[in-house]
Short mmCIF file of C-alpha atoms and ligand atoms in Angstrom, two decimals:
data_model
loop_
_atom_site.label_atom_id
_atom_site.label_comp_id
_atom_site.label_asym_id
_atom_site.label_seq_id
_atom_site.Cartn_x
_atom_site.Cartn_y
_atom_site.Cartn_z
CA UNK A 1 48.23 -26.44 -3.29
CA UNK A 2 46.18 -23.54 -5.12
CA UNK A 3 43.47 -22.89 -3.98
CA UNK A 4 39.97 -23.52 -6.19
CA UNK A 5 38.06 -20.59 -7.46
CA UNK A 6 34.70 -19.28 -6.50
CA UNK A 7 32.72 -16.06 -7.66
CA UNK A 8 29.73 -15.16 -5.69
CA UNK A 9 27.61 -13.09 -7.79
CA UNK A 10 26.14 -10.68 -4.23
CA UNK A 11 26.92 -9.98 -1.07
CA UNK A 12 25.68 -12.59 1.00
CA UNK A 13 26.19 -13.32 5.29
CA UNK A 14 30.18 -12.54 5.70
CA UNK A 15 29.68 -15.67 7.73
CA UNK A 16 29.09 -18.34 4.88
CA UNK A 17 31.63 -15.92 2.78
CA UNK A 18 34.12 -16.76 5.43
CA UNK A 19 33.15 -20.63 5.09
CA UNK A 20 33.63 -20.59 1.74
CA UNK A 21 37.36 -18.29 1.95
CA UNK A 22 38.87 -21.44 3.81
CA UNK A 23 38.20 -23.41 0.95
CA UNK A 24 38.52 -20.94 -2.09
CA UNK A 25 39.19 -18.10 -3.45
CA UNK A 26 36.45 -16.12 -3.57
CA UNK A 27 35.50 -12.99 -5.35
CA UNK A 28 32.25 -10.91 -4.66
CA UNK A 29 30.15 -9.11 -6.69
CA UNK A 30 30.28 -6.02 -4.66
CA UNK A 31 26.94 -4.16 -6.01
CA UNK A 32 23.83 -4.00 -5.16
CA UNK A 33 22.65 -4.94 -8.91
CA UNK A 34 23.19 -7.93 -10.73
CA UNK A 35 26.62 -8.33 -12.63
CA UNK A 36 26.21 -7.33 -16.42
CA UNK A 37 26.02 -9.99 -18.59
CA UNK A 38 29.40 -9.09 -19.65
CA UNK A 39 30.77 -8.87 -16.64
CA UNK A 40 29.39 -12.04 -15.28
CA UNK A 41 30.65 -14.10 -18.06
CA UNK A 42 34.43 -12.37 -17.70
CA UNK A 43 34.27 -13.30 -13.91
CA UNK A 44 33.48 -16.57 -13.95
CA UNK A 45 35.57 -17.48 -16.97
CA UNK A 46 38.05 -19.12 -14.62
CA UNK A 47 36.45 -19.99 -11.65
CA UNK A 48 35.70 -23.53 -10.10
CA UNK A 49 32.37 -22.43 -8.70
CA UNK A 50 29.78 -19.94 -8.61
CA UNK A 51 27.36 -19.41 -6.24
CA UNK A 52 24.54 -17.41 -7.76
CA UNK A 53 20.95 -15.62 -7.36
CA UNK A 54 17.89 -15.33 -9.43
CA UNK A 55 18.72 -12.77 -11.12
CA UNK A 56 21.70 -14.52 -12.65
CA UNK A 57 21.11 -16.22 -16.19
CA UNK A 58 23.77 -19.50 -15.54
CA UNK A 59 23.12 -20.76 -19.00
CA UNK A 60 25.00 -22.93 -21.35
CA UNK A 61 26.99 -20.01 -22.66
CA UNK A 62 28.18 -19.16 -19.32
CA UNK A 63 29.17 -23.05 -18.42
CA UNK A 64 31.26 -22.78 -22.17
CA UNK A 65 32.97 -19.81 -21.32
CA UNK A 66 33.68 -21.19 -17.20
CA UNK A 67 35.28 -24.62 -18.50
CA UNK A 68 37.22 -25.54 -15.04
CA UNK A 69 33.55 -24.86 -13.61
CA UNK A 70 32.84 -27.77 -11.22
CA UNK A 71 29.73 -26.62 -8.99
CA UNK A 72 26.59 -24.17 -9.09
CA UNK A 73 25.56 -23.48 -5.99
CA UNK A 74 22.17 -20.98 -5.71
CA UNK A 75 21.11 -19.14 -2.63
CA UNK A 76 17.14 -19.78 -3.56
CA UNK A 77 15.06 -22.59 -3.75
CA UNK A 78 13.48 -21.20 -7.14
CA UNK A 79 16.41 -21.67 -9.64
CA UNK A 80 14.67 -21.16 -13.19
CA UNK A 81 17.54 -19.15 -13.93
CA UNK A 82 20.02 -21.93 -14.37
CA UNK A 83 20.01 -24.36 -17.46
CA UNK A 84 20.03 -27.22 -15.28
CA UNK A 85 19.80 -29.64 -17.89
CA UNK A 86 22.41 -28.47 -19.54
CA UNK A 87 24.48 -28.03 -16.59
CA UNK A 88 23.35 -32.07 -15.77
CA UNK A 89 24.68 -32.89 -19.27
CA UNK A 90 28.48 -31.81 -18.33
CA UNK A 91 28.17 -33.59 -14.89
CA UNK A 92 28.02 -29.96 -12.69
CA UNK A 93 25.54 -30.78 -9.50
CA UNK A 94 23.40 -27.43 -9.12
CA UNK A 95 22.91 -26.56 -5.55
CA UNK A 96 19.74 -25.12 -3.46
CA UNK A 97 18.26 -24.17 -0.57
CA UNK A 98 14.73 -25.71 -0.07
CA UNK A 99 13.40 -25.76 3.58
CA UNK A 100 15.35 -22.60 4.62
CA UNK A 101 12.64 -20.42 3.41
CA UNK A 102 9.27 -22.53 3.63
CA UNK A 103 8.37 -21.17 7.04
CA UNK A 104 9.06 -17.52 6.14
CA UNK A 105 7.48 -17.36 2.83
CA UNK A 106 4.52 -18.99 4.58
CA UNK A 107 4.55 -16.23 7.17
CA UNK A 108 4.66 -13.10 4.01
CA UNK A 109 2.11 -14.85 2.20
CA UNK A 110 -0.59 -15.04 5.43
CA UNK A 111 0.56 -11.10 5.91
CA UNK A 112 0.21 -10.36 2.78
CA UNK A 113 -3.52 -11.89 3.00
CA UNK A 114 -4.16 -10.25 5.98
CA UNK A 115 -3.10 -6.92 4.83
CA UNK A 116 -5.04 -7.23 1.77
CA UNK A 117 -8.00 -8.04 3.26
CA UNK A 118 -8.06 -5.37 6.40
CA UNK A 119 -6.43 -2.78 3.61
CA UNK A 120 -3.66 -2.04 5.74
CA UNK A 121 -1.03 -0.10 3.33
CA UNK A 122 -3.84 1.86 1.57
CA UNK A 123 -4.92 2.36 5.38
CA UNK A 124 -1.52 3.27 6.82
CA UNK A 125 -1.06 5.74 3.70
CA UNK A 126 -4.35 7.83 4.10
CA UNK A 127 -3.01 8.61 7.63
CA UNK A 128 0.44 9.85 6.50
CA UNK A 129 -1.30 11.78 3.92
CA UNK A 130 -3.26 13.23 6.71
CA UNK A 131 -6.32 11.73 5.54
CA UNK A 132 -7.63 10.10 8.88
CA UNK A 133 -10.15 12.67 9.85
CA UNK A 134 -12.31 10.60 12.72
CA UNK A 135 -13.71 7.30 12.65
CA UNK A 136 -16.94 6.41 10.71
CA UNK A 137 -18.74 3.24 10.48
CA UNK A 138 -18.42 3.03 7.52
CA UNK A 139 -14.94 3.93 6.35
CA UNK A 140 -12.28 1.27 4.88
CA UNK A 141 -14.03 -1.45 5.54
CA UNK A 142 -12.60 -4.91 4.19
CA UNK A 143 -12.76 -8.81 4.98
CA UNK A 144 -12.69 -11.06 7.67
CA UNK A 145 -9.73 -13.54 7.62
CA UNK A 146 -11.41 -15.69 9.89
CA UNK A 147 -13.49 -18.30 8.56
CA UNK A 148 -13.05 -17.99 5.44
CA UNK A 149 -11.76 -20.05 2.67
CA UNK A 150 -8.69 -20.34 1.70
CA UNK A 151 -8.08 -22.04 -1.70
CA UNK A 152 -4.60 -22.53 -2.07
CA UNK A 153 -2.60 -23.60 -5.38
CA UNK A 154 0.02 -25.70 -5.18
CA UNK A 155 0.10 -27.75 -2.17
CA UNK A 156 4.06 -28.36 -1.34
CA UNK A 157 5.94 -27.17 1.45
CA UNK A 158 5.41 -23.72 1.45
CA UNK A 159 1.59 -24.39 0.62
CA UNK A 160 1.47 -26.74 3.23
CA UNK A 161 2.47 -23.95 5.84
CA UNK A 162 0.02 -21.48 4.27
CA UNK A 163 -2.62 -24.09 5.34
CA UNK A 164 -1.36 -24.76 8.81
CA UNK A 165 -1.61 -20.73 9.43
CA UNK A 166 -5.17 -20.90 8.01
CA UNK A 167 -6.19 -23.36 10.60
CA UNK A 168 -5.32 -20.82 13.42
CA UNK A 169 -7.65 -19.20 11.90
CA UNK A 170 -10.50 -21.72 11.33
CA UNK A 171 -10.26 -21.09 7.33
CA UNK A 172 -11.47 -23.93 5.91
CA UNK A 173 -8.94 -24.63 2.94
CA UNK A 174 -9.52 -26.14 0.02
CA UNK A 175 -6.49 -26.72 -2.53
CA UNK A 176 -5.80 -27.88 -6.20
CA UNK A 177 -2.13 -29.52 -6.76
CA UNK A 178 -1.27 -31.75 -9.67
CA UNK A 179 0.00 -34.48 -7.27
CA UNK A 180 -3.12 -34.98 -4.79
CA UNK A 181 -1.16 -34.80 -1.12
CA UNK A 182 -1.34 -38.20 0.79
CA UNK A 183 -4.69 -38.45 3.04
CA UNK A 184 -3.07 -38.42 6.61
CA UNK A 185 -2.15 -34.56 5.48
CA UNK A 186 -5.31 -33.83 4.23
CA UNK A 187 -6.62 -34.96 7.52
CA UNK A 188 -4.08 -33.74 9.84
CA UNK A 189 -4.38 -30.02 8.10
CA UNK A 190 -8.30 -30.52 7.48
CA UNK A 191 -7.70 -29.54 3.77
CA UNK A 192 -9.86 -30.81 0.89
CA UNK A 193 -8.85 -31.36 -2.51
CA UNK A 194 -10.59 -29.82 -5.35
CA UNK A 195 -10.61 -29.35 -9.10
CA UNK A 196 -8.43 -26.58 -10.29
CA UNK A 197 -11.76 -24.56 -11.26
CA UNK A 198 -13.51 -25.06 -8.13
CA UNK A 199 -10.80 -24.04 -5.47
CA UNK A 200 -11.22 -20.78 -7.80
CA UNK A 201 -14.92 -20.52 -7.47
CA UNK A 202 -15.02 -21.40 -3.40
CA UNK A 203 -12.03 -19.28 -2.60
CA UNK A 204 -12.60 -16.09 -0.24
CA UNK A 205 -8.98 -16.39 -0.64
CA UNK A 206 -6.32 -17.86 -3.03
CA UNK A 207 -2.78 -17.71 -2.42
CA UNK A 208 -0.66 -19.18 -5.42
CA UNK A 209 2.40 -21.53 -4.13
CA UNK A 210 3.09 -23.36 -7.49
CA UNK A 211 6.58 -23.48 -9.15
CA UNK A 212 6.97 -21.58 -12.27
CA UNK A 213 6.94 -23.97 -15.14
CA UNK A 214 5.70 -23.82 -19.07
CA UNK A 215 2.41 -25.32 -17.89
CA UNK A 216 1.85 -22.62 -14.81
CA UNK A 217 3.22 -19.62 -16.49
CA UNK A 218 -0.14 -17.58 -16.72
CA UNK A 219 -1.78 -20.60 -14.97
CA UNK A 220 -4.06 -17.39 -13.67
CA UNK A 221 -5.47 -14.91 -16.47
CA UNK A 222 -8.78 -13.57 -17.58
CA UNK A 223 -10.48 -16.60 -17.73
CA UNK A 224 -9.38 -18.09 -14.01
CA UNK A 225 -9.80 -14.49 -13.25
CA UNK A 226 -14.03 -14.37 -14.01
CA UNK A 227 -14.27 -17.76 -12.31
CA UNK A 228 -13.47 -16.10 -8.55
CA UNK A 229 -15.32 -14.48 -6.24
CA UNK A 230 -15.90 -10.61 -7.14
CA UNK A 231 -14.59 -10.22 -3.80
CA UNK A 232 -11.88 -12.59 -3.72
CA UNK A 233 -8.29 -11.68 -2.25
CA UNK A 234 -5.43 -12.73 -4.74
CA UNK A 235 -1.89 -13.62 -3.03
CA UNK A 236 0.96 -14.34 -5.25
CA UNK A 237 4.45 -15.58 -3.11
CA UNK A 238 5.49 -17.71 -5.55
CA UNK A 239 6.47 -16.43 -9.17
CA UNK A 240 5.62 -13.72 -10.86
CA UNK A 241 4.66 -15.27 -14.27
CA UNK A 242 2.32 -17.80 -13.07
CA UNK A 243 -0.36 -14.49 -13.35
CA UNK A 244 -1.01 -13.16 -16.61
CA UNK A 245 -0.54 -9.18 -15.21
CA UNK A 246 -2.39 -6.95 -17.55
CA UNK A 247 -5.71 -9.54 -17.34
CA UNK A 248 -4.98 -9.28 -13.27
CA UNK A 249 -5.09 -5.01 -13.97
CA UNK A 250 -8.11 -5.18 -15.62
CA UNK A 251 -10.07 -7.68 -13.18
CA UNK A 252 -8.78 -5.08 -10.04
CA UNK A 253 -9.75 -2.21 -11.93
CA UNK A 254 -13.00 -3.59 -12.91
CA UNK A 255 -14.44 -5.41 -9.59
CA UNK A 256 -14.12 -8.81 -11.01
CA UNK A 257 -11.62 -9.34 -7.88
CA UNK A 258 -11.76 -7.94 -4.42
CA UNK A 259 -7.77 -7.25 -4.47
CA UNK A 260 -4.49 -8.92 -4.51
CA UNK A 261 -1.34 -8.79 -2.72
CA UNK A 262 1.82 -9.95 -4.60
CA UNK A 263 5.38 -10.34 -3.36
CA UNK A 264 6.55 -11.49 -7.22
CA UNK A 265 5.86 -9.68 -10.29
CA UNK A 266 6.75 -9.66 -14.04
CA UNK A 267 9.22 -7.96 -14.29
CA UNK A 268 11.05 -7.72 -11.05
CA UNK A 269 11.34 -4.85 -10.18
CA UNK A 270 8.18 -3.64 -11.40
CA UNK A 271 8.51 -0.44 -13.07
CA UNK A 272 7.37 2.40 -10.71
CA UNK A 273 4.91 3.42 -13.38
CA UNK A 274 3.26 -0.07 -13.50
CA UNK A 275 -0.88 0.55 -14.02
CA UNK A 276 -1.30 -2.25 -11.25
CA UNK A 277 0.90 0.38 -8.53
CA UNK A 278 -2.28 3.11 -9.27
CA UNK A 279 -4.21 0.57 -7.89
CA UNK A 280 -5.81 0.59 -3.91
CA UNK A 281 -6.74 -2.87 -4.24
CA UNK A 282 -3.31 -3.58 -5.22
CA UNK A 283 -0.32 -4.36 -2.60
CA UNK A 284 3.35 -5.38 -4.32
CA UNK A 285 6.20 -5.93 -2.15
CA UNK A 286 9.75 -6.30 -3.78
CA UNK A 287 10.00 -9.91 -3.43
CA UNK A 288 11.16 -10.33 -0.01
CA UNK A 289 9.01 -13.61 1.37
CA UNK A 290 12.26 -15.18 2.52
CA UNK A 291 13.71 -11.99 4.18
CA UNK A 292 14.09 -12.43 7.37
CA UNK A 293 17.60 -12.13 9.19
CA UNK A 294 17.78 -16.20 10.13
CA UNK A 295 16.21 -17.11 7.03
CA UNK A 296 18.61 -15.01 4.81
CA UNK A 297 21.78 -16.41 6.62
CA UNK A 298 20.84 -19.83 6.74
CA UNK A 299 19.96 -19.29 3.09
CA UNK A 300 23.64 -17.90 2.54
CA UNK A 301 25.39 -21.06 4.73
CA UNK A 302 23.63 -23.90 2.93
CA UNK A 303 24.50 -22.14 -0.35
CA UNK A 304 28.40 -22.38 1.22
CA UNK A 305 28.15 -25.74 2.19
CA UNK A 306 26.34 -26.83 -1.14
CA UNK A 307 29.44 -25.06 -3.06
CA UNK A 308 32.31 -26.70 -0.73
CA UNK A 309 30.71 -30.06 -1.22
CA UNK A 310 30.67 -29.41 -4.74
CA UNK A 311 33.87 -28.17 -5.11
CA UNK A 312 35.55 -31.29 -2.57
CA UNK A 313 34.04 -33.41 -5.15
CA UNK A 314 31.26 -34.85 -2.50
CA UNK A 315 27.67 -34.97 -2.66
CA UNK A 316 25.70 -31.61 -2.33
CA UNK A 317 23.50 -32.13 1.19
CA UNK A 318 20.50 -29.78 -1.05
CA UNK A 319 21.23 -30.86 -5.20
CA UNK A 320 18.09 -29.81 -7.81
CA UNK A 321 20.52 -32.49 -10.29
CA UNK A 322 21.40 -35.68 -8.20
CA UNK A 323 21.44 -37.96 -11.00
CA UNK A 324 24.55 -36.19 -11.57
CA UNK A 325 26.25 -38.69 -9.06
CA UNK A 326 25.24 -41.37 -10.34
CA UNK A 327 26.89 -40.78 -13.43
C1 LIG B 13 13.47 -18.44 -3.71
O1 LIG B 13 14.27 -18.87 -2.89
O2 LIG B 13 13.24 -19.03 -4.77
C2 LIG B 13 12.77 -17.17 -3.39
O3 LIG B 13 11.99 -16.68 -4.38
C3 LIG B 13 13.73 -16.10 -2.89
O4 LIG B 13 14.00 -16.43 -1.59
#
């Protein structure tokens, strides 16, 4: 019997690529950058499955020109790249990977607050640039963590561990969410709910942990902006568009914020010559909250074991579309 037909649009863990080779046939995108649209189209054209990334638009032009297609299968738990109505409308069950990551982002989002607030890069750089010249009182001085508040928006999973790290901390946290969480979590994580415009008003510190959707893109510009603290710390681990970038340039530049550290832009990658890289106050990593070496290769086997359900014809264990099986 031939063998079904999979194109994996990275490299991923060899392990979950060997998974997925007892079951398929699988072709690898074998550079580091994104197919082409071109080229992503021509290589899935016949394939039975693809298991794809972010960066990957798997639209309804792609499911036309991929008509054996049978499963979608991301490594992410974001997946705002895939037409999933559409793909819901021909029956194909999208795959995902929620829980693999929630830890790990929650880890790179405390960091990132830390390091904003004790201005570690700008820190570490002014002693490779041989700026360190003795220690003074008064010299790079930034925030305490502990104590503070935490206002955190967007209280699922990943928000949920942001607030358990705040506690070993003694950060009181106050959070906005439009689903209020049920009270034995409020309790258990001593977090209080708040108005949207209040947890940005109290916040020492906000850390964003919302989904990007029409209503939260730019959910934080100029206006959300003036309502913080003038010394308030903004963390961004979730998506880039949920902050409206040039307003967040201006309120760094300015001193309407203290600083902000952000692990997602718009665009990704940032363009080396972005304004908000001339910035001190300013810390962007290239979107790398979930990578860590377990996290990326569990990451890569659920996202093989979500594609070889999908393509046995059973039930995806992680599925964004489920109401595809009841169809
Ligand atoms: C996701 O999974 O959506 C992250 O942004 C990348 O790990």
């Amino acid at each position: 019997m031939t063998k079904p037909k999979v194109f994996v649009t990275r490299q991923i863990f060899q392990e979950a690529l060997d998974m997925l080779s007892k079951e398929a046939d699988v072709e690898v995108w074998p550079d580091e950058l994104p197919p082409p649209r071109d080229a992503l189209l021509r290589k899935t054209a016949g394939v039975d499955g693809i298991l794809s990334l972010l960066t990957d638009a798997v639209d309804g032009e792609l499911m036309d020109a991929a008509p054996n297609l049978r499963a979608i299968s991301q490594i992410a738990v974001g997946y705002e790249n895939i037409d999933v109505a559409e793909a819901t409308r021909r029956g194909l069950p999208v795959g995902y990977t929620p829980n693999a990551l929630t830890k790990t982002t929650a880890d790179m989002a405390f960091l990132l607050l830390m390091a904003a607030a004790r201005r570690l890069v700008e820190t570490a750089e002014a002693v490779k640039a041989g700026r360190w010249k003795t220690w003074h009182p008064l010299h790079y001085l930034g925030q305490d963590v502990h104590g503070a508040t935490l206002g955190i928006l967007g209280m699922g999973r990943i928000g949920l561990e942001m607030a358990k790290r705040a506690q070993g901390f003694d950060m009181p946290v106050v959070y906005h969410d439009v689903v209020r969480r049920p009270a034995e979590d409020e309790e258990r994580l001593s977090i209080r709910y708040a108005p949207f415009s209040d947890v940005l008003r109290e916040s020492d510190f906000i850390s964003l942990h919302v989904n990007l959707t029409p209503d939260t893109r730019h959910l934080i510009g100029r206006a959300e902006l003036e309502m913080m603290k003038p010394t308030a710390v903004l963390v961004n681990a979730a998506r880039g568009p949920v902050i409206d970038h040039d307003a967040l340039y201006d309120a760094l530049k300015d001193g309407e914020i203290g600083a902000a550290a952000l692990d997602v832009t718009e665009p990704e990658p940032l363009p080396a010559d972005h304004p908000l890289l001339t910035l001190d106050n300013c810390i962007v990593a290239p979107h790398v909250a979930s990578a860590s070496v377990a996290t990326r290769r569990l990451m890569s086997i659920m996202a093989a074991e979500n594609l070889i359900a999908g393509l046995r014809g059973e039930r995806m264990a992680n599925c964004v579309n489920p109401e595809v099986y009841e169809a």
